[in-house]
PDB file of C-alpha atoms in Angstrom:
ATOM      1  CA  ILE L   1      19.557  20.062 -27.051  1.00  0.00           C
ATOM      2  CA  ILE L   2      16.942  17.830 -25.445  1.00  0.00           C
ATOM      3  CA  ASP L   3      16.247  18.461 -21.775  1.00  0.00           C
ATOM      4  CA  MET L   4      15.537  15.061 -20.183  1.00  0.00           C
ATOM      5  CA  GLY L   5      14.830  16.567 -16.801  1.00  0.00           C
ATOM      6  CA  ALA L   6      16.605  15.562 -13.621  1.00  0.00           C
ATOM      7  CA  PHE L   7      16.309  12.795 -11.109  1.00  0.00           C
ATOM      8  CA  GLU L   8      17.032  13.685  -7.587  1.00  0.00           C
ATOM      9  CA  ARG L   9      17.071  10.879  -5.062  1.00  0.00           C
ATOM     10  CA  GLN L  10      15.134  11.771  -2.008  1.00  0.00           C
ATOM     11  CA  SER L  11      16.863  11.370   1.308  1.00  0.00           C
ATOM     12  CA  ASP L  12      15.673   9.938   4.609  1.00  0.00           C
ATOM     13  CA  LEU L  13      17.834  11.555   7.316  1.00  0.00           C
ATOM     14  CA  ASP L  14      16.367   9.639  10.200  1.00  0.00           C
ATOM     15  CA  GLY L  15      16.192   6.298   8.357  1.00  0.00           C
ATOM     16  CA  ASP L  16      12.553   5.673   9.316  1.00  0.00           C
ATOM     17  CA  GLY L  17      11.294   4.788   5.835  1.00  0.00           C
ATOM     18  CA  LEU L  18       9.631   8.158   5.236  1.00  0.00           C
ATOM     19  CA  SER L  19      11.335  10.485   2.751  1.00  0.00           C
ATOM     20  CA  ASP L  20      12.458  13.858   4.104  1.00  0.00           C
ATOM     21  CA  ASN L  21      10.204  15.565   1.529  1.00  0.00           C
ATOM     22  CA  PHE L  22       7.180  13.671   2.882  1.00  0.00           C
ATOM     23  CA  GLU L  23       8.115  14.465   6.493  1.00  0.00           C
ATOM     24  CA  ILE L  24       8.620  18.151   5.769  1.00  0.00           C
ATOM     25  CA  ALA L  25       5.289  18.367   3.923  1.00  0.00           C
ATOM     26  CA  ASN L  26       3.399  16.459   6.604  1.00  0.00           C
ATOM     27  CA  SER L  27       4.787  17.698   9.927  1.00  0.00           C
ATOM     28  CA  VAL L  28       4.037  20.839  11.934  1.00  0.00           C
ATOM     29  CA  PRO L  29       6.417  22.548  12.313  1.00  0.00           C
ATOM     30  CA  ALA L  30       8.068  21.337   9.090  1.00  0.00           C
ATOM     31  CA  SER L  31      10.883  18.930   9.855  1.00  0.00           C
ATOM     32  CA  ALA L  32      12.769  16.207   7.971  1.00  0.00           C
ATOM     33  CA  VAL L  33      12.654  14.095  11.133  1.00  0.00           C
ATOM     34  CA  GLY L  34       9.226  15.200  12.375  1.00  0.00           C
ATOM     35  CA  LEU L  35       7.060  12.071  11.954  1.00  0.00           C
ATOM     36  CA  ASP L  36       6.849   8.731  13.647  1.00  0.00           C
ATOM     37  CA  PRO L  37       6.132   6.262  10.825  1.00  0.00           C
ATOM     38  CA  MET L  38       3.854   4.138  13.074  1.00  0.00           C
ATOM     39  CA  GLN L  39       1.801   7.087  14.376  1.00  0.00           C
ATOM     40  CA  ASP L  40      -1.648   8.021  12.968  1.00  0.00           C
ATOM     41  CA  ASN L  41      -1.342  11.785  13.234  1.00  0.00           C
ATOM     42  CA  ASP L  42      -4.637  12.699  11.530  1.00  0.00           C
ATOM     43  CA  ALA L  43      -6.774   9.960  13.187  1.00  0.00           C
ATOM     44  CA  ASP L  44      -7.912   8.413   9.863  1.00  0.00           C
ATOM     45  CA  GLY L  45      -6.827   4.852  10.749  1.00  0.00           C
ATOM     46  CA  LEU L  46      -3.642   4.952   8.608  1.00  0.00           C
ATOM     47  CA  THR L  47      -0.092   5.286   9.958  1.00  0.00           C
ATOM     48  CA  ALA L  48       2.293   7.852   8.474  1.00  0.00           C
ATOM     49  CA  MET L  49       4.094   4.946   6.758  1.00  0.00           C
ATOM     50  CA  GLU L  50       0.836   3.807   5.095  1.00  0.00           C
ATOM     51  CA  GLU L  51      -0.031   7.384   4.138  1.00  0.00           C
ATOM     52  CA  PHE L  52       3.372   7.720   2.380  1.00  0.00           C
ATOM     53  CA  ALA L  53       2.967   4.332   0.650  1.00  0.00           C
ATOM     54  CA  TYR L  54      -0.472   5.316  -0.615  1.00  0.00           C
ATOM     55  CA  GLY L  55       0.421   8.888  -1.608  1.00  0.00           C
ATOM     56  CA  LEU L  56      -1.902  10.444   0.976  1.00  0.00           C
ATOM     57  CA  SER L  57      -1.492  13.283   3.483  1.00  0.00           C
ATOM     58  CA  ASP L  58      -0.673  12.724   7.124  1.00  0.00           C
ATOM     59  CA  LEU L  59      -2.116  16.138   8.041  1.00  0.00           C
ATOM     60  CA  ARG L  60      -5.724  15.542   7.110  1.00  0.00           C
ATOM     61  CA  GLY L  61      -7.924  12.475   7.334  1.00  0.00           C
ATOM     62  CA  ASP L  62      -7.952  10.619   4.018  1.00  0.00           C
ATOM     63  CA  TYR L  63     -11.135   8.597   3.699  1.00  0.00           C
ATOM     64  CA  HIS L  64     -10.975   8.314  -0.089  1.00  0.00           C
ATOM     65  CA  ASN L  65      -8.404   6.337  -2.083  1.00  0.00           C
ATOM     66  CA  THR L  66      -7.800   3.972   0.790  1.00  0.00           C
ATOM     67  CA  PRO L  67      -7.480   0.175   0.381  1.00  0.00           C
ATOM     68  CA  SER L  68     -10.716  -1.633  -0.358  1.00  0.00           C
ATOM     69  CA  GLY L  69     -11.783  -5.212  -0.998  1.00  0.00           C
ATOM     70  CA  THR L  70     -13.737  -6.543  -3.938  1.00  0.00           C
ATOM     71  CA  ILE L  71     -14.570  -9.724  -5.844  1.00  0.00           C
ATOM     72  CA  LEU L  72     -13.086 -10.259  -9.306  1.00  0.00           C
ATOM     73  CA  ARG L  73     -14.676 -12.657 -11.751  1.00  0.00           C
ATOM     74  CA  LEU L  74     -12.202 -14.371 -14.075  1.00  0.00           C
ATOM     75  CA  ASN L  75     -13.057 -17.333 -16.339  1.00  0.00           C
ATOM     76  CA  ASN L  76     -16.312 -17.945 -14.431  1.00  0.00           C
ATOM     77  CA  LEU L  77     -14.453 -18.085 -11.083  1.00  0.00           C
ATOM     78  CA  ASP L  78     -14.618 -15.526  -8.263  1.00  0.00           C
ATOM     79  CA  TYR L  79     -11.442 -14.269  -6.580  1.00  0.00           C
ATOM     80  CA  LEU L  80     -11.069 -12.089  -3.481  1.00  0.00           C
ATOM     81  CA  ALA L  81      -9.133  -8.923  -4.393  1.00  0.00           C
ATOM     82  CA  ILE L  82      -7.859  -5.811  -2.709  1.00  0.00           C
ATOM     83  CA  SER L  83      -7.201  -2.460  -4.346  1.00  0.00           C
ATOM     84  CA  TYR L  84      -4.839   0.178  -2.938  1.00  0.00           C
ATOM     85  CA  PRO L  85      -3.242   3.438  -4.091  1.00  0.00           C
ATOM     86  CA  GLN L  86       0.475   3.276  -4.742  1.00  0.00           C
ATOM     87  CA  ASN L  87       2.872   6.184  -4.439  1.00  0.00           C
ATOM     88  CA  PRO L  88       5.844   5.571  -6.795  1.00  0.00           C
ATOM     89  CA  GLN L  89       7.999   7.934  -4.741  1.00  0.00           C
ATOM     90  CA  ALA L  90       7.637   5.647  -1.730  1.00  0.00           C
ATOM     91  CA  GLN L  91       8.811   2.478  -3.469  1.00  0.00           C
ATOM     92  CA  ALA L  92      12.465   3.209  -2.843  1.00  0.00           C
ATOM     93  CA  TYR L  93      11.747   3.330   0.929  1.00  0.00           C
ATOM     94  CA  LEU L  94       8.833   1.006   1.555  1.00  0.00           C
ATOM     95  CA  GLN L  95       7.769  -2.523   0.665  1.00  0.00           C
ATOM     96  CA  VAL L  96       4.010  -3.125   0.152  1.00  0.00           C
ATOM     97  CA  ASP L  97       2.892  -6.725   0.303  1.00  0.00           C
ATOM     98  CA  VAL L  98      -0.582  -8.296   0.155  1.00  0.00           C
ATOM     99  CA  LEU L  99      -0.886 -11.266   2.490  1.00  0.00           C
ATOM    100  CA  ARG L 100      -3.504 -14.037   2.366  1.00  0.00           C
ATOM    101  CA  SER L 101      -4.897 -16.384   5.012  1.00  0.00           C
ATOM    102  CA  SER L 102      -7.983 -18.560   5.257  1.00  0.00           C
ATOM    103  CA  ASP L 103      -8.440 -17.958   9.012  1.00  0.00           C
ATOM    104  CA  HIS L 104      -6.821 -14.630   9.992  1.00  0.00           C
ATOM    105  CA  GLY L 105      -3.521 -16.404  10.605  1.00  0.00           C
ATOM    106  CA  ILE L 106      -4.780 -18.737  13.388  1.00  0.00           C
ATOM    107  CA  ASN L 107      -3.927 -22.104  11.729  1.00  0.00           C
ATOM    108  CA  ASP L 108      -3.204 -20.802   8.201  1.00  0.00           C
ATOM    109  CA  SER L 109      -0.436 -18.220   8.488  1.00  0.00           C
ATOM    110  CA  TRP L 110      -0.529 -14.906   6.616  1.00  0.00           C
ATOM    111  CA  ASP L 111       1.436 -15.660   3.475  1.00  0.00           C
ATOM    112  CA  ILE L 112       3.104 -13.473   0.866  1.00  0.00           C
ATOM    113  CA  GLY L 113       3.089 -14.809  -2.676  1.00  0.00           C
ATOM    114  CA  GLU L 114      -0.477 -16.098  -2.719  1.00  0.00           C
ATOM    115  CA  THR L 115      -1.723 -13.078  -4.713  1.00  0.00           C
ATOM    116  CA  VAL L 116      -1.048 -11.631  -8.135  1.00  0.00           C
ATOM    117  CA  ILE L 117      -1.367  -8.087  -9.420  1.00  0.00           C
ATOM    118  CA  SER L 118      -4.349  -8.115 -11.798  1.00  0.00           C
ATOM    119  CA  ASP L 119      -4.468  -4.398 -12.642  1.00  0.00           C
ATOM    120  CA  ARG L 120      -2.403  -1.222 -12.243  1.00  0.00           C
ATOM    121  CA  THR L 121      -3.683   2.097 -13.586  1.00  0.00           C
ATOM    122  CA  PHE L 122      -1.952   5.437 -13.251  1.00  0.00           C
ATOM    123  CA  SER L 123      -3.657   8.738 -12.489  1.00  0.00           C
ATOM    124  CA  ALA L 124      -2.726  12.229 -13.556  1.00  0.00           C
ATOM    125  CA  ASP L 125      -0.898  12.847 -10.256  1.00  0.00           C
ATOM    126  CA  GLY L 126       1.506   9.971 -10.972  1.00  0.00           C
ATOM    127  CA  ASN L 127       0.104   7.617  -8.350  1.00  0.00           C
ATOM    128  CA  ALA L 128      -1.231   4.227  -9.327  1.00  0.00           C
ATOM    129  CA  LEU L 129      -4.257   2.202  -8.274  1.00  0.00           C
ATOM    130  CA  VAL L 130      -3.173  -1.426  -7.844  1.00  0.00           C
ATOM    131  CA  THR L 131      -5.495  -4.383  -7.609  1.00  0.00           C
ATOM    132  CA  GLU L 132      -4.154  -7.719  -6.349  1.00  0.00           C
ATOM    133  CA  ARG L 133      -6.217 -10.871  -6.297  1.00  0.00           C
ATOM    134  CA  SER L 134      -5.870 -14.208  -4.570  1.00  0.00           C
ATOM    135  CA  LEU L 135      -4.495 -17.114  -6.604  1.00  0.00           C
ATOM    136  CA  THR L 136      -7.160 -19.380  -5.034  1.00  0.00           C
ATOM    137  CA  PRO L 137     -10.719 -19.167  -6.401  1.00  0.00           C
ATOM    138  CA  MET L 138     -13.372 -18.569  -3.750  1.00  0.00           C
ATOM    139  CA  GLN L 139     -15.452 -21.523  -4.950  1.00  0.00           C
ATOM    140  CA  GLY L 140     -13.077 -24.027  -3.402  1.00  0.00           C
ATOM    141  CA  GLN L 141     -12.864 -22.599   0.118  1.00  0.00           C
ATOM    142  CA  MET L 142     -14.987 -21.628   3.120  1.00  0.00           C
ATOM    143  CA  ARG L 143     -13.440 -18.235   3.721  1.00  0.00           C
ATOM    144  CA  GLU L 144     -10.480 -16.068   2.793  1.00  0.00           C
ATOM    145  CA  PHE L 145      -8.838 -12.884   4.014  1.00  0.00           C
ATOM    146  CA  LEU L 146      -6.392 -10.435   2.442  1.00  0.00           C
ATOM    147  CA  LYS L 147      -4.470  -7.698   4.207  1.00  0.00           C
ATOM    148  CA  ILE L 148      -1.778  -5.216   3.264  1.00  0.00           C
ATOM    149  CA  LEU L 149       1.551  -5.027   5.046  1.00  0.00           C
ATOM    150  CA  VAL L 150       3.687  -1.906   4.616  1.00  0.00           C
ATOM    151  CA  THR L 151       7.295  -2.220   5.878  1.00  0.00           C
ATOM    152  CA  LYS L 152      10.524  -0.247   5.595  1.00  0.00           C
ATOM    153  CA  ARG L 153      12.991  -1.573   3.018  1.00  0.00           C
TER     154      ARG L 153
END
């Protein structure tokens, strides 16, 4: 007999995009409906929804493994990129998109689909580090901005 393990779908009783397991582990007192997904309960600049998406804790400030920008060089061209942690358990509940604009959305709206995943590496805890880069080389533009949008599915 081969034990293949079990898959147990997490639930979200209050339908807020945070799994009950995450809410129980990150609320005091423990509750499956204890967190507001848009609240920053630990004052680290990330909402509970972002903390869940990134595999972080909403009880303590997480100043490591947070999204960061970088420049990637590919075929002698530079590309703006952003790296962020990804919690596979959150993917059933949350959508994570990288948006691009050349002027913070003033005349050039924030657009999905103008980036591509260039790297995804998994760590021992099962989370991934994802790097997405712009499709437009920096050499042909004056400025460029990337941001991450986390939304409920």
